């Protein structure tokens, strides 16, 4: 009896300590800009005395839903999502970088493949009402999805109330943002490896900002808030502020 119990315990121990099969570790997500980035020391500054209102995206096509997928044995991240009524096409992004364009031919689900995934990547999708990237055609950006401990994609949002001690600079470009919306008051550029697009932040001295842009020098703890052309961007300077996720 004791010998049988001992054998059983040894078998259980072997199961507990046996190595498990896991996917190969993914490389760390790199910033999209590989050139030199100058130091941006805090210089101080001030806002223009007005408060940027929350950026309104309510009139746009809704974001695609039903996102489902994960990391496969082939080392690729593949996921599907549901079509959006009225959409002509879709764009998928990884960390704010264009990943795939998909035309809508009436298929009930659509598929995205990332052949070179990286650790902690944010995957997001939007629908377009026309087969172009004009600002008016671009829908709402989806929630971010990231790989969880089971290598499945799971919805990810920064919890409301999260605070970030960041350097905040300013810009006044008048073109479309990297997401595709027209640049304007209440838009901000972020490092999309850290802050996914669609995140809403409150910036002291500026107001509300909606993450919808990126920039070559916007890396790590830097956020750029948008001002109209004029002296306001210069007067803002570079400030060290505590931002709050809304």
Tab-separated table of C-alpha atoms in Angstrom:
chain	number	residue	atom	x	y	z
A	1	UNK	CA	0.000	0.000	0.000
A	2	UNK	CA	2.795	2.413	0.975
A	3	UNK	CA	4.712	1.545	-2.186
A	4	UNK	CA	1.650	2.242	-4.356
A	5	UNK	CA	1.110	5.568	-2.591
A	6	UNK	CA	4.739	6.492	-3.113
A	7	UNK	CA	4.504	5.718	-6.832
A	8	UNK	CA	1.349	7.823	-7.093
A	9	UNK	CA	3.027	10.740	-5.332
A	10	UNK	CA	6.050	10.501	-7.625
A	11	UNK	CA	3.765	10.540	-10.681
A	12	UNK	CA	1.929	13.622	-9.357
A	13	UNK	CA	5.241	15.366	-8.670
A	14	UNK	CA	6.399	14.634	-12.222
A	15	UNK	CA	3.232	16.217	-13.605
A	16	UNK	CA	3.661	19.310	-11.475
A	17	UNK	CA	7.304	19.935	-12.397
A	18	UNK	CA	7.139	18.825	-16.042
A	19	UNK	CA	7.788	21.748	-18.437
A	20	UNK	CA	4.755	23.070	-20.278
A	21	UNK	CA	4.686	23.867	-23.954
A	22	UNK	CA	4.572	27.631	-24.494
A	23	UNK	CA	4.808	29.851	-27.536
A	24	UNK	CA	8.139	31.451	-28.295
A	25	UNK	CA	8.646	34.800	-26.582
A	26	UNK	CA	7.705	37.708	-28.795
A	27	UNK	CA	10.131	40.588	-29.323
A	28	UNK	CA	9.484	43.836	-27.500
A	29	UNK	CA	7.428	46.328	-29.527
A	30	UNK	CA	9.718	49.025	-30.880
A	31	UNK	CA	8.842	52.653	-31.495
A	32	UNK	CA	8.017	53.168	-35.179
A	33	UNK	CA	10.627	55.911	-35.626
A	34	UNK	CA	14.186	54.563	-35.602
A	35	UNK	CA	16.032	57.838	-36.111
A	36	UNK	CA	17.617	59.953	-33.366
A	37	UNK	CA	15.163	61.729	-31.081
A	38	UNK	CA	16.448	64.949	-29.501
A	39	UNK	CA	16.138	65.459	-25.786
A	40	UNK	CA	13.030	67.410	-24.853
A	41	UNK	CA	13.693	68.904	-21.423
A	42	UNK	CA	10.909	70.530	-19.442
A	43	UNK	CA	10.892	74.264	-20.202
A	44	UNK	CA	7.641	75.378	-18.579
A	45	UNK	CA	4.913	77.342	-20.297
A	46	UNK	CA	1.195	77.986	-20.120
A	47	UNK	CA	-2.084	77.385	-21.927
A	48	UNK	CA	-4.172	79.985	-23.705
A	49	UNK	CA	-6.754	80.242	-20.939
A	50	UNK	CA	-9.421	78.163	-22.656
A	51	UNK	CA	-10.361	74.559	-22.002
A	52	UNK	CA	-10.468	72.033	-24.825
A	53	UNK	CA	-13.844	70.234	-24.804
A	54	UNK	CA	-14.144	66.438	-25.170
A	55	UNK	CA	-13.545	65.456	-28.797
A	56	UNK	CA	-16.799	64.269	-30.424
A	57	UNK	CA	-16.746	61.077	-32.532
A	58	UNK	CA	-20.461	60.262	-32.211
A	59	UNK	CA	-21.340	61.010	-35.845
A	60	UNK	CA	-18.939	58.420	-37.251
A	61	UNK	CA	-19.531	54.786	-38.170
A	62	UNK	CA	-19.411	52.569	-35.070
A	63	UNK	CA	-16.293	50.579	-34.343
A	64	UNK	CA	-16.228	46.944	-35.495
A	65	UNK	CA	-17.105	44.427	-32.789
A	66	UNK	CA	-16.719	40.708	-32.263
A	67	UNK	CA	-12.912	40.831	-32.336
A	68	UNK	CA	-11.621	37.321	-31.662
A	69	UNK	CA	-8.311	35.562	-32.237
A	70	UNK	CA	-4.810	35.190	-30.923
A	71	UNK	CA	-1.273	33.962	-31.468
A	72	UNK	CA	-1.082	30.785	-33.533
A	73	UNK	CA	1.481	28.011	-33.758
A	74	UNK	CA	2.773	29.703	-36.914
A	75	UNK	CA	3.921	32.697	-34.844
A	76	UNK	CA	1.306	35.015	-36.372
A	77	UNK	CA	-1.499	36.883	-34.637
A	78	UNK	CA	-4.748	36.335	-36.514
A	79	UNK	CA	-8.146	37.698	-35.566
A	80	UNK	CA	-11.596	38.182	-37.037
A	81	UNK	CA	-14.180	40.901	-36.517
A	82	UNK	CA	-17.777	41.538	-37.539
A	83	UNK	CA	-18.691	43.742	-40.473
A	84	UNK	CA	-20.235	47.152	-39.861
A	85	UNK	CA	-23.414	47.991	-41.821
A	86	UNK	CA	-22.687	50.806	-44.237
A	87	UNK	CA	-18.928	50.189	-44.293
A	88	UNK	CA	-17.034	49.961	-47.585
A	89	UNK	CA	-13.656	49.048	-46.103
A	90	UNK	CA	-11.689	48.663	-42.863
A	91	UNK	CA	-8.203	49.370	-41.599
A	92	UNK	CA	-6.409	47.473	-38.859
A	93	UNK	CA	-3.556	48.911	-36.813
A	94	UNK	CA	-0.861	47.677	-34.461
A	95	UNK	CA	0.384	50.350	-32.060
A	96	UNK	CA	-0.873	53.084	-34.348
A	97	UNK	CA	0.837	51.635	-37.418
A	98	UNK	CA	-1.240	50.524	-40.411
A	99	UNK	CA	-1.389	46.729	-40.501
A	100	UNK	CA	-4.016	45.763	-43.076
A	101	UNK	CA	-6.685	47.161	-45.414
A	102	UNK	CA	-9.804	45.062	-45.995
A	103	UNK	CA	-12.583	45.766	-48.514
A	104	UNK	CA	-16.162	44.956	-47.517
A	105	UNK	CA	-17.835	42.645	-50.034
A	106	UNK	CA	-20.654	41.681	-47.703
A	107	UNK	CA	-18.733	38.961	-45.868
A	108	UNK	CA	-20.121	38.491	-42.305
A	109	UNK	CA	-16.666	38.390	-40.718
A	110	UNK	CA	-13.336	39.787	-41.807
A	111	UNK	CA	-9.830	38.649	-40.953
A	112	UNK	CA	-6.588	40.389	-40.014
A	113	UNK	CA	-3.154	38.755	-39.835
A	114	UNK	CA	-0.037	40.161	-38.215
A	115	UNK	CA	2.948	38.176	-39.480
A	116	UNK	CA	5.415	39.962	-37.185
A	117	UNK	CA	3.744	40.423	-33.790
A	118	UNK	CA	5.475	41.959	-30.810
A	119	UNK	CA	5.008	41.734	-27.073
A	120	UNK	CA	2.194	43.886	-25.655
A	121	UNK	CA	0.959	45.163	-29.027
A	122	UNK	CA	-2.335	47.051	-29.225
A	123	UNK	CA	-4.562	45.902	-32.102
A	124	UNK	CA	-7.344	48.224	-33.241
A	125	UNK	CA	-9.715	48.476	-36.213
A	126	UNK	CA	-12.023	51.057	-37.761
A	127	UNK	CA	-14.576	51.009	-40.562
A	128	UNK	CA	-14.753	53.451	-43.480
A	129	UNK	CA	-17.893	54.552	-45.281
A	130	UNK	CA	-16.010	54.886	-48.593
A	131	UNK	CA	-12.998	53.191	-50.205
A	132	UNK	CA	-10.677	56.020	-49.228
A	133	UNK	CA	-9.143	57.552	-46.123
A	134	UNK	CA	-10.804	60.947	-46.226
A	135	UNK	CA	-11.393	62.225	-42.698
A	136	UNK	CA	-15.174	62.170	-43.101
A	137	UNK	CA	-15.237	58.482	-44.094
A	138	UNK	CA	-13.353	57.161	-41.074
A	139	UNK	CA	-15.351	55.556	-38.294
A	140	UNK	CA	-14.743	55.236	-34.591
A	141	UNK	CA	-11.631	53.349	-33.540
A	142	UNK	CA	-12.216	50.075	-31.721
A	143	UNK	CA	-11.112	49.267	-28.226
A	144	UNK	CA	-7.548	48.011	-28.067
A	145	UNK	CA	-7.007	44.247	-27.972
A	146	UNK	CA	-3.860	42.652	-26.542
A	147	UNK	CA	-2.625	39.113	-26.086
A	148	UNK	CA	-3.370	37.742	-22.623
A	149	UNK	CA	-1.485	35.026	-20.718
A	150	UNK	CA	-3.213	32.389	-22.872
A	151	UNK	CA	-2.095	34.134	-26.081
A	152	UNK	CA	-5.689	35.080	-26.890
A	153	UNK	CA	-6.682	38.641	-27.742
A	154	UNK	CA	-8.556	40.371	-24.934
A	155	UNK	CA	-10.017	43.868	-24.731
A	156	UNK	CA	-7.731	46.377	-23.057
A	157	UNK	CA	-8.486	49.876	-21.799
A	158	UNK	CA	-6.548	52.060	-19.412
A	159	UNK	CA	-8.637	52.216	-16.218
A	160	UNK	CA	-10.468	55.501	-15.661
A	161	UNK	CA	-8.646	57.515	-13.038
A	162	UNK	CA	-5.185	56.235	-13.998
A	163	UNK	CA	-2.644	59.041	-13.639
A	164	UNK	CA	0.422	59.543	-15.814
A	165	UNK	CA	3.276	61.887	-14.981
A	166	UNK	CA	4.223	62.983	-18.510
A	167	UNK	CA	5.981	65.696	-20.421
A	168	UNK	CA	3.380	67.536	-22.495
A	169	UNK	CA	4.396	69.469	-25.588
A	170	UNK	CA	2.264	71.106	-28.283
A	171	UNK	CA	1.797	71.019	-32.042
A	172	UNK	CA	-0.325	72.799	-34.645
A	173	UNK	CA	-0.270	70.655	-37.786
A	174	UNK	CA	-3.435	71.143	-39.822
A	175	UNK	CA	-3.402	67.883	-41.797
A	176	UNK	CA	-5.114	64.607	-40.926
A	177	UNK	CA	-3.899	62.801	-37.857
A	178	UNK	CA	-2.270	59.373	-38.124
A	179	UNK	CA	-5.628	57.818	-37.201
A	180	UNK	CA	-7.227	59.818	-40.011
A	181	UNK	CA	-9.366	62.441	-38.268
A	182	UNK	CA	-8.687	66.079	-38.990
A	183	UNK	CA	-6.306	67.571	-36.453
A	184	UNK	CA	-8.054	69.969	-34.121
A	185	UNK	CA	-8.621	71.154	-30.587
A	186	UNK	CA	-8.961	68.216	-28.239
A	187	UNK	CA	-6.720	65.869	-30.257
A	188	UNK	CA	-3.437	64.611	-28.865
A	189	UNK	CA	-0.537	62.531	-30.147
A	190	UNK	CA	0.692	59.646	-28.002
A	191	UNK	CA	3.110	56.738	-28.052
A	192	UNK	CA	0.517	54.161	-29.128
A	193	UNK	CA	2.595	51.329	-27.676
A	194	UNK	CA	1.621	52.689	-24.248
A	195	UNK	CA	-1.578	54.690	-24.707
A	196	UNK	CA	-3.943	53.142	-27.268
A	197	UNK	CA	-5.846	55.349	-29.674
A	198	UNK	CA	-9.261	56.368	-28.413
A	199	UNK	CA	-8.022	56.906	-24.864
A	200	UNK	CA	-9.368	60.105	-23.333
A	201	UNK	CA	-7.085	62.124	-21.075
A	202	UNK	CA	-7.540	65.223	-18.972
A	203	UNK	CA	-4.549	67.556	-19.281
A	204	UNK	CA	-4.246	70.333	-16.653
A	205	UNK	CA	-4.132	73.742	-18.327
A	206	UNK	CA	-5.363	72.335	-21.645
A	207	UNK	CA	-8.536	70.380	-21.044
A	208	UNK	CA	-9.654	67.111	-22.582
A	209	UNK	CA	-7.680	65.303	-25.239
A	210	UNK	CA	-8.472	62.292	-27.409
A	211	UNK	CA	-5.552	60.079	-28.422
A	212	UNK	CA	-5.708	59.989	-32.229
A	213	UNK	CA	-2.229	60.823	-33.460
A	214	UNK	CA	1.400	59.773	-33.182
A	215	UNK	CA	4.687	61.516	-33.900
A	216	UNK	CA	8.309	60.681	-34.578
A	217	UNK	CA	9.374	62.406	-31.359
A	218	UNK	CA	6.339	61.304	-29.335
A	219	UNK	CA	7.957	58.425	-27.481
A	220	UNK	CA	7.600	56.987	-23.974
A	221	UNK	CA	6.448	59.710	-21.526
A	222	UNK	CA	5.600	62.432	-24.083
A	223	UNK	CA	2.148	63.612	-25.208
A	224	UNK	CA	1.548	66.347	-27.806
A	225	UNK	CA	-1.636	68.437	-27.458
A	226	UNK	CA	-3.058	70.296	-30.458
A	227	UNK	CA	-3.426	74.070	-30.751
A	228	UNK	CA	-4.593	76.108	-33.749
A	229	UNK	CA	-1.859	77.776	-35.824
A	230	UNK	CA	-0.493	80.771	-33.943
A	231	UNK	CA	1.569	81.478	-30.842
A	232	UNK	CA	-0.339	79.154	-28.486
A	233	UNK	CA	1.754	76.085	-29.272
A	234	UNK	CA	4.991	77.998	-28.606
A	235	UNK	CA	3.627	79.535	-25.405
A	236	UNK	CA	2.716	76.077	-24.108
A	237	UNK	CA	6.355	75.009	-24.062
A	238	UNK	CA	7.102	71.584	-22.551
A	239	UNK	CA	5.465	70.997	-19.192
A	240	UNK	CA	5.678	68.121	-16.734
A	241	UNK	CA	2.058	67.364	-15.800
A	242	UNK	CA	-0.084	64.684	-14.204
A	243	UNK	CA	-2.564	63.448	-16.788
A	244	UNK	CA	-5.714	61.554	-15.819
A	245	UNK	CA	-7.443	58.888	-17.910
A	246	UNK	CA	-11.132	59.766	-18.299
